[in-house]
Coordinates of C-alpha atoms in Angstrom, one line a residue:
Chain A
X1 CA 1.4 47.8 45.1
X2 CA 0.5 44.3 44.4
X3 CA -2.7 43.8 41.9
X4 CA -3.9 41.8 45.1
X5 CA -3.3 45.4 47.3
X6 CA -4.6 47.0 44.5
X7 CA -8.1 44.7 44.9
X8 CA -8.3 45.1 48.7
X9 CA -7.9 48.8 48.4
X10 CA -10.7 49.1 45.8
X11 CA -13.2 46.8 48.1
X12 CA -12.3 49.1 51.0
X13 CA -13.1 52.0 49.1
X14 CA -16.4 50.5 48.3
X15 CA -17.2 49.6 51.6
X16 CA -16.5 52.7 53.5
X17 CA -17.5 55.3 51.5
X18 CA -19.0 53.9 48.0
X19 CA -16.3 54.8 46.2
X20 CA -15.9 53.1 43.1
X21 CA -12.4 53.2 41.7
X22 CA -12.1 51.4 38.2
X23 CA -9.4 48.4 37.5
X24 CA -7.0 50.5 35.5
X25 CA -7.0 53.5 38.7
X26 CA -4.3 52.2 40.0
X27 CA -2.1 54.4 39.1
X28 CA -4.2 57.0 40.9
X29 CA -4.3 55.5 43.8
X30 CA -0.8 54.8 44.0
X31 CA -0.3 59.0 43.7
X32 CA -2.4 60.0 46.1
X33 CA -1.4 57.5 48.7
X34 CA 2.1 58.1 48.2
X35 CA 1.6 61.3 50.4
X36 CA -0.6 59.5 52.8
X37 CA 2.0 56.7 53.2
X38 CA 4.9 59.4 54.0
X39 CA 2.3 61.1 56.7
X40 CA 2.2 57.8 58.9
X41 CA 5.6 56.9 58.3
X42 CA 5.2 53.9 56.1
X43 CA 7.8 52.9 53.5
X44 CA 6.0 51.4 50.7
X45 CA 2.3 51.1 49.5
X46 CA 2.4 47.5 50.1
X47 CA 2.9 48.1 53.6
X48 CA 0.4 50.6 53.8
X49 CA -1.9 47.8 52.5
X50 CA -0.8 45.6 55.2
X51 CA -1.1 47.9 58.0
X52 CA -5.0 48.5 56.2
X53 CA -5.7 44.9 56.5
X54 CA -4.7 44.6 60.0
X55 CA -7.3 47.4 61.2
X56 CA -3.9 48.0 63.9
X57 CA -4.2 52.3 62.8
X58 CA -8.4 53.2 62.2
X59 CA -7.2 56.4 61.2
X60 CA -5.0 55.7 58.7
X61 CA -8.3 54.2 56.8
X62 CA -10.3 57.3 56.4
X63 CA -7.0 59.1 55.4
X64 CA -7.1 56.7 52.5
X65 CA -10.5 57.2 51.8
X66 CA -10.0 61.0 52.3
X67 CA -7.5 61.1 49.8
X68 CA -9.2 59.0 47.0
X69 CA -12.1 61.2 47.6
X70 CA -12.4 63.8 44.5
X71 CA -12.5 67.3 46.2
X72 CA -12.3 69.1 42.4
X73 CA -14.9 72.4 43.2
X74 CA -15.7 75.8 42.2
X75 CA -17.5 79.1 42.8
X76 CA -20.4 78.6 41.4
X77 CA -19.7 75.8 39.4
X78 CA -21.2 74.9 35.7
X79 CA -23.2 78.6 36.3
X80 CA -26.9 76.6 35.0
X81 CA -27.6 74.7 38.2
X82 CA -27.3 78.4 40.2
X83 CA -29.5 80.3 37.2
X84 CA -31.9 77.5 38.3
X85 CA -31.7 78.0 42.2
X86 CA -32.2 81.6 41.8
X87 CA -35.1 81.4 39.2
X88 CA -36.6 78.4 39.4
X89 CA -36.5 76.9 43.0
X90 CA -36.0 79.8 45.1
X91 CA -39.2 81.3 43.9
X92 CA -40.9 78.0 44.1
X93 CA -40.1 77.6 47.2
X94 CA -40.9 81.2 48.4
X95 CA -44.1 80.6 47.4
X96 CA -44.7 77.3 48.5
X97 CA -43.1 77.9 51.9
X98 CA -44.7 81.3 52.6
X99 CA -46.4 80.0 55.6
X100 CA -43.8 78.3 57.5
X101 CA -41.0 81.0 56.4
X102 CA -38.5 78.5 56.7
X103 CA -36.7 76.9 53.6
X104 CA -33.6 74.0 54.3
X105 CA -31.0 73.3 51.7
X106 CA -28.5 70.8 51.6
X107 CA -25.1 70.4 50.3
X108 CA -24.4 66.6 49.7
X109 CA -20.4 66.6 48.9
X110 CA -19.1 69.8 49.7
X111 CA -16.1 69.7 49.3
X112 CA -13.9 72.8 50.7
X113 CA -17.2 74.9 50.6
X114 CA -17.7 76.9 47.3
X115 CA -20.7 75.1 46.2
X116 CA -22.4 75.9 49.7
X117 CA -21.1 79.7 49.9
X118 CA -21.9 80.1 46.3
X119 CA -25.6 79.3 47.5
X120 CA -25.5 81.9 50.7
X121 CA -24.3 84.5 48.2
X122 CA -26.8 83.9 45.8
X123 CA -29.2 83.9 48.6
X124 CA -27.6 87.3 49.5
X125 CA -28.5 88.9 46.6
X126 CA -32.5 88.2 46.8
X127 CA -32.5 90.0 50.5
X128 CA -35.5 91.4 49.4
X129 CA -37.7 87.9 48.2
X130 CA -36.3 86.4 51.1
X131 CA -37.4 89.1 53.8
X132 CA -38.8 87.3 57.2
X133 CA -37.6 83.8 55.8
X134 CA -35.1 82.1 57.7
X135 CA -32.8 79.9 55.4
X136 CA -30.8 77.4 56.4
X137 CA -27.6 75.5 54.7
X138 CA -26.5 72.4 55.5
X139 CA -23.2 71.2 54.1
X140 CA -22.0 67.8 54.7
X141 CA -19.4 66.0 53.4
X142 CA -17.1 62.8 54.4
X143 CA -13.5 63.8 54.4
X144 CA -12.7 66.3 57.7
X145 CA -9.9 67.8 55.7
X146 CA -11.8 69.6 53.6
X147 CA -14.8 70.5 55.9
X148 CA -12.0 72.4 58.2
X149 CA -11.1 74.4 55.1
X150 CA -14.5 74.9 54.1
X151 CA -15.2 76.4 57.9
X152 CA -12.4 78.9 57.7
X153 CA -13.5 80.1 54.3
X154 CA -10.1 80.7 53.1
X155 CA -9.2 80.7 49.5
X156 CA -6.4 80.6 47.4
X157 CA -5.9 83.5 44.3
X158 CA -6.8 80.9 42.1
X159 CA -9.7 79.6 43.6
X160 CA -11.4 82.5 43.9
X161 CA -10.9 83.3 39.8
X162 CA -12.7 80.0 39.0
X163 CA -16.2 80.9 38.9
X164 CA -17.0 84.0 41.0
X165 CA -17.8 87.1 39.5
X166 CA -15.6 90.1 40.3
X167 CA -18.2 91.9 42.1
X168 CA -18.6 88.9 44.4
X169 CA -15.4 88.9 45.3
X170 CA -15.0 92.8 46.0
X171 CA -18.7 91.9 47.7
X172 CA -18.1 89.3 50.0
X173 CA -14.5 88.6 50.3
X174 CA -11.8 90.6 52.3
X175 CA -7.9 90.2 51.7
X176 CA -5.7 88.8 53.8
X177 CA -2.1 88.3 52.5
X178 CA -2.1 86.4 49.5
X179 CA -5.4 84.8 50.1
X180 CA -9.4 86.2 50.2
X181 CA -11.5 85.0 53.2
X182 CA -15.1 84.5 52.6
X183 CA -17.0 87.6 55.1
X184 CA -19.0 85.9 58.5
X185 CA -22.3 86.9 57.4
X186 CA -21.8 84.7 54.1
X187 CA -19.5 82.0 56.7
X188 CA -22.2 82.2 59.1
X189 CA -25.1 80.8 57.1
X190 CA -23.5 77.6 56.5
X191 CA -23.4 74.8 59.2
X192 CA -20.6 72.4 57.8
X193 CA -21.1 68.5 58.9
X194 CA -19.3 65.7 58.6
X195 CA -21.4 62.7 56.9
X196 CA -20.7 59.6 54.7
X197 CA -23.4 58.8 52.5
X198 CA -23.6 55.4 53.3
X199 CA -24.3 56.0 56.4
X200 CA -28.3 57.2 57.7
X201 CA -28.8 60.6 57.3
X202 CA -32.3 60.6 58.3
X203 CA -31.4 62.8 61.4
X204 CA -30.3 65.5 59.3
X205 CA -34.2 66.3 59.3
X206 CA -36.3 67.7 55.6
X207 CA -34.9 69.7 52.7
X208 CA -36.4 71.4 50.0
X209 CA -33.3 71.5 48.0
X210 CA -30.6 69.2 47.5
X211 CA -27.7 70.0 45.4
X212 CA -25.9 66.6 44.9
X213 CA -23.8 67.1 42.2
X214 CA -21.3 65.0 41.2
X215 CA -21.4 62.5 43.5
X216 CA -22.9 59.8 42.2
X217 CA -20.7 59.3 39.8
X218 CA -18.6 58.2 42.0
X219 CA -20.6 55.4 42.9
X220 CA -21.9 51.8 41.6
X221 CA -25.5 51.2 40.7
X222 CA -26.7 49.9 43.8
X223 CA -25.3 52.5 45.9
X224 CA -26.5 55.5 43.5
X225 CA -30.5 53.8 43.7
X226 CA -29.7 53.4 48.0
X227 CA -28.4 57.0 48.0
X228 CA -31.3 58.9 46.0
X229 CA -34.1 56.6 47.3
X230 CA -32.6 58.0 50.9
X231 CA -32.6 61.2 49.7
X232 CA -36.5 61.3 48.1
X233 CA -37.5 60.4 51.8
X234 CA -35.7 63.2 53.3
X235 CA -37.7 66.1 50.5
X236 CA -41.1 67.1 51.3
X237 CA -43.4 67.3 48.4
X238 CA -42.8 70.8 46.6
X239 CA -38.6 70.5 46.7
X240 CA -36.1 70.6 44.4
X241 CA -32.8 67.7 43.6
X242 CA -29.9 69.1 41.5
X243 CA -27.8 66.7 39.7
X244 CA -24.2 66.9 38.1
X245 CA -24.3 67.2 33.8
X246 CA -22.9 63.6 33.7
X247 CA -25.6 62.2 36.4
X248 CA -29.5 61.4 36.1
X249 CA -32.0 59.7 38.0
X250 CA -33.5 58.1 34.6
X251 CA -32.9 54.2 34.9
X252 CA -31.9 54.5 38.5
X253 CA -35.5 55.4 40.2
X254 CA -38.7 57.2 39.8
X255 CA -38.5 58.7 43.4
X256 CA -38.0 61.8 41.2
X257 CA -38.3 62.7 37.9
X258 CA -36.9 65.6 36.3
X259 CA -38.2 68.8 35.5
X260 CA -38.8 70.0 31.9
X261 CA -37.1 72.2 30.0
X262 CA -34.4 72.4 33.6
X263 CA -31.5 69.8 32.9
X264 CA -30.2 69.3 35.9
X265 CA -32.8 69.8 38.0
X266 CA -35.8 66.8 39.6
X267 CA -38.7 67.2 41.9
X268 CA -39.9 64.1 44.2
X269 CA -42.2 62.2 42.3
X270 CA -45.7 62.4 43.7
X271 CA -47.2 59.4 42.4
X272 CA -44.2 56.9 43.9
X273 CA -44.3 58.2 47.3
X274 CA -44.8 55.5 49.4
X275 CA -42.1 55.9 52.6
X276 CA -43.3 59.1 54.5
X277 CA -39.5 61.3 55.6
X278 CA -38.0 58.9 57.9
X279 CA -38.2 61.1 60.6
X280 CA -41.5 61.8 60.4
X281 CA -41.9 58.1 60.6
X282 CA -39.3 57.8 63.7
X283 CA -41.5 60.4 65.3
X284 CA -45.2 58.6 64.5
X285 CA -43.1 55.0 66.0
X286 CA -42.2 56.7 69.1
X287 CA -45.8 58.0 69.7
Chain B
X1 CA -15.2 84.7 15.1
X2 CA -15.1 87.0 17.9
X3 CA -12.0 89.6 18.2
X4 CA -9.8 90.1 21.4
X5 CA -7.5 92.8 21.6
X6 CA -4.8 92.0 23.9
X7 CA -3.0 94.8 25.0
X8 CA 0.5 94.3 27.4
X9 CA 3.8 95.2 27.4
X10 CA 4.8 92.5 27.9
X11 CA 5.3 90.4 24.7
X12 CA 5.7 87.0 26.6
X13 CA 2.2 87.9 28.2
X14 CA 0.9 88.4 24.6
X15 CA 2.0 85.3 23.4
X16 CA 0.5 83.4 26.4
X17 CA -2.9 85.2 26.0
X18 CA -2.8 85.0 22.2
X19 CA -2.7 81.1 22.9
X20 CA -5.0 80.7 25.4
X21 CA -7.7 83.3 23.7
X22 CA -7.0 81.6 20.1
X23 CA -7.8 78.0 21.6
X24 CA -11.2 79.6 22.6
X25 CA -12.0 80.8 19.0
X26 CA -10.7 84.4 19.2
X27 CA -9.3 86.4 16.9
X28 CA -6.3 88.3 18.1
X29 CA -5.0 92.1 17.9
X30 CA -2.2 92.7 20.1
X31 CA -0.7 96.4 21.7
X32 CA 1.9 97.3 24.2
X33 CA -0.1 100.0 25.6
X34 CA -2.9 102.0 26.4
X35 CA -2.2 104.5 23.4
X36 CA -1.4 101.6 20.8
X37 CA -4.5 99.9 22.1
X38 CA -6.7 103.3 21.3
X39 CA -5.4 103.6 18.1
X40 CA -6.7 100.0 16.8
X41 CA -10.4 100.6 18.7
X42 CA -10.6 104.1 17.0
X43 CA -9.7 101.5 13.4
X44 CA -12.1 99.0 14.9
X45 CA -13.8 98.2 17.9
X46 CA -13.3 94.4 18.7
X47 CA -15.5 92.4 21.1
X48 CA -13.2 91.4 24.0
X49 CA -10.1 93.7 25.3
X50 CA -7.8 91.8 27.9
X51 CA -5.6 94.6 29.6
X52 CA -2.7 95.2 31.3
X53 CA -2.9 98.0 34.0
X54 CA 0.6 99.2 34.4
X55 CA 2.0 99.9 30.7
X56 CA 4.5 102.5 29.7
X57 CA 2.7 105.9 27.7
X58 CA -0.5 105.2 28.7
X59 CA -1.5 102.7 31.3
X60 CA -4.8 100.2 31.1
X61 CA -6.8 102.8 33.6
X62 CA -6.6 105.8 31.3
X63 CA -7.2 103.7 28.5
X64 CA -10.6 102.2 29.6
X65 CA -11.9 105.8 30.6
X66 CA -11.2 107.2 27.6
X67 CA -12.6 103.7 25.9
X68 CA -15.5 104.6 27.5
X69 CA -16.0 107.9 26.2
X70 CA -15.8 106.9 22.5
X71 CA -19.1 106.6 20.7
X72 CA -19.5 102.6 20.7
X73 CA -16.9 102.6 23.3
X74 CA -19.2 101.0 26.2
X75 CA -19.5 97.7 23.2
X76 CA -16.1 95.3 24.2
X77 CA -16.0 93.5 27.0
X78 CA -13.3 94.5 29.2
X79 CA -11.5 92.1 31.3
X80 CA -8.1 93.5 33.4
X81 CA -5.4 91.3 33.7
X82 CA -2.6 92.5 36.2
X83 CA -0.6 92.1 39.1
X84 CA -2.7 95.1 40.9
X85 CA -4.0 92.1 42.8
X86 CA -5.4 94.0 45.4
X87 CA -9.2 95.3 46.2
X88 CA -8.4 99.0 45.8
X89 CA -7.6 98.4 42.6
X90 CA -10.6 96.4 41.3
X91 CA -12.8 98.3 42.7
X92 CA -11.3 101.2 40.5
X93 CA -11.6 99.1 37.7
X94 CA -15.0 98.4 37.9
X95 CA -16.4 101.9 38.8
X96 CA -14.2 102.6 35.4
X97 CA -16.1 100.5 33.5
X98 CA -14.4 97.2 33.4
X99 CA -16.5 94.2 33.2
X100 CA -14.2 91.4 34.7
X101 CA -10.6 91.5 36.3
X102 CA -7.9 88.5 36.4
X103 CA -5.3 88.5 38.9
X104 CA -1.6 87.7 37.2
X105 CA -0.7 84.6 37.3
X106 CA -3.4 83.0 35.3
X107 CA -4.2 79.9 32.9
X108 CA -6.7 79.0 30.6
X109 CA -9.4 77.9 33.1
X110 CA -9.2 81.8 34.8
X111 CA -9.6 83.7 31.7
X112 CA -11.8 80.9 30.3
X113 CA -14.1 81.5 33.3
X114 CA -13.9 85.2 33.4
X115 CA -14.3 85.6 29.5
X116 CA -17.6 83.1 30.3
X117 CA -18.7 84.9 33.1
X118 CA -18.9 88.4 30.9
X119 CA -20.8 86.3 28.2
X120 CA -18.1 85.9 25.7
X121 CA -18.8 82.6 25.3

């Protein structure tokens, strides 16, 4: 791959799914489009290039954004950000929701689906808090590769040792050959979407919680103040954002600010409220 | 420095444990069975035990129950580590008294995680 390839690749990336891949990534790219290349039967990463620039195969692009898309999850990954769901937001929420009886989370990148089922477990295990609530998990993410693994909730003997306490696993999980398939009544409180970020996700509706961990990252600076600006509109006033260790709000916006003594962890900031939800404004243009 | 007994027969499984267990700041005893691995608790009690379930003399089950049974003996964290990769068997485990269970194979980030998720560090 040509440094000029190298450079279209890079602003398609950006363009289609915010991606930001750094100058000296080629080398990354160039393994994980190798595979990519061999699957539509092109010879070299130049040509794959050439066939990107002539927009001839659409599908081909998102299998190169699929594949430069980080997938890296866990069960119930870095532990803190779940201690906070369980003892922090969930009873916040159970309090400040006990009219409605309704609470909506959502799963920004999720990947092949351990961050949302870690959730429904956790969920599962405060049956009793939660009685009469209805709670709903939404879990988008942009590559349909991993969405269709996260549906059939099938893991790998490895993937289930990263993360999930034994008792979990004996819990939810049954056997089948070398692999452990998450149970239906933890499958069946997730709704798995396909979404870019980019893109307007007003239609998703409200959430009180949004786990977007790691994602940002990911991005430039514009894209990271577009994306949790977007976000603040979609979380009522009582809700929770959870960030990734390496990713903050600080210097990016004061949509939200974080919570003390919970790193990690931001609520929508009252004071700088100034967009109502986009659908509640959709619905007050219509009328 | 926390102390992890590792107890397998097999020595190459030792010496991959001893690495992984010494990059996380243990300190390691090893035994080949259940009745060598009884024999250094009754001398001292460490804080972490990774065990082996099928092991000549006396295998990891017998050894946790009677682990158990010592005075102190509900103190080290116990975390199986064997090819009884199935859910009959862990669920024995656990009613035993173990307090995590690795499925062979494993690496570092398994019995990193598992030896986090049991608190033992």
């Amino acid at each position: 791959m040509t440094p000029h390839d190298f450079d279209y690749l890079r602003k398609l990336l950006r363009e289609r799914s915010g991606l930001v891949l750094s100058a000296e990534k080629q080398y990354l790219a160039e393994s994980r489009l190798v595979p990519v290349a061999r699957r539509h039967s092109i010879a070299t990463l130049g040509d794959l290039v050439g066939k990107l620039r002539s927009g001839e195969n659409s599908s081909l692009a998102t299998d190169v954004v699929e594949a430069m898309a980080t997938n890296e999850t866990f069960f119930f990954r870095d532990k803190v950000p779940f201690e906070h769901f369980t003892q922090t937001v969930m009873p916040a929420l159970i309090a400040a929701r006990a009219r409605e009886k309704h609470i909506r989370i959502w799963c920004t990148a999720a990947s092949t689906g351990q961050e949302p089922y870690s959730l429904a477990m956790a969920i599962r295990g405060m049956n009793a808090a939660l009685a009469g609530f209805r709670i709903e998990i939404v879990a988008t993410d942009i590559s349909a590769e991993v969405l269709a693994r996260a549906k059939a909730g099938i893991y790998s003997q490895f993937e289930v040792q990263r993360g999930l306490p034994i008792q979990l696993l004996v819990r939810f999980f049954s056997q089948v050959g070398e692999t452990w398939q998450i149970a239906p009544e933890i499958r069946d409180m997730v709704q798995f979407r396909s979404l870019n970020l980019l893109k307007d996700f007003s239609p998703l509706g409200t959430f009180d919680m949004v786990f977007c961990r790691n994602v940002l990252i990911y991005f430039d600076q514009e894209t990271k103040i577009d994306v949790l600006n977007r976000i603040a509109r979609q979380m009522p006033e009582q809700s929770f954002l959870a960030l990734g260790a390496a990713e903050t709000v600080v210097g990016l916006t004061d949509a939200f600010k974080p919570m003390t003594d919970r790193r990690g962890l931001y609520i929508p900031n009252a004071a700088k409220r100034v967009t109502p939800p986009s659908n509640i404004l959709k619905f007050a243009l219509k009328a | 420095m926390k102390t992890c007994l590792v107890v397998d027969d097999s020595s190459v499984i030792r010496k991959v444990a001893r690495r992984i267990l010494e990059g996380l700041d243990f300190k390691i005893e090893e035994a080949e069975d259940g009745e060598q691995a009884l024999t250094a608790c009754k001398r001292q009690l460490p804080e972490a035990i990774l065990l082996d379930w099928n092991m000549p003399k006396m295998d990891g089950f017998e050894f946790l129950r009677m682990l158990r049974r010592m005075p102190g003996g509900d103190g080290p964290k116990v975390v199986f580590c064997t090819t009884e990769n199935d859910v009959a068997h862990i669920a024995r485990a656990l009613h035993a008294g173990a307090n995590e269970y690795i499925m062979k194979p494993f690496d570092k980030e398994i019995v990193e995680a598992k030896f986090q998720e049991v608190g033992l560090i």
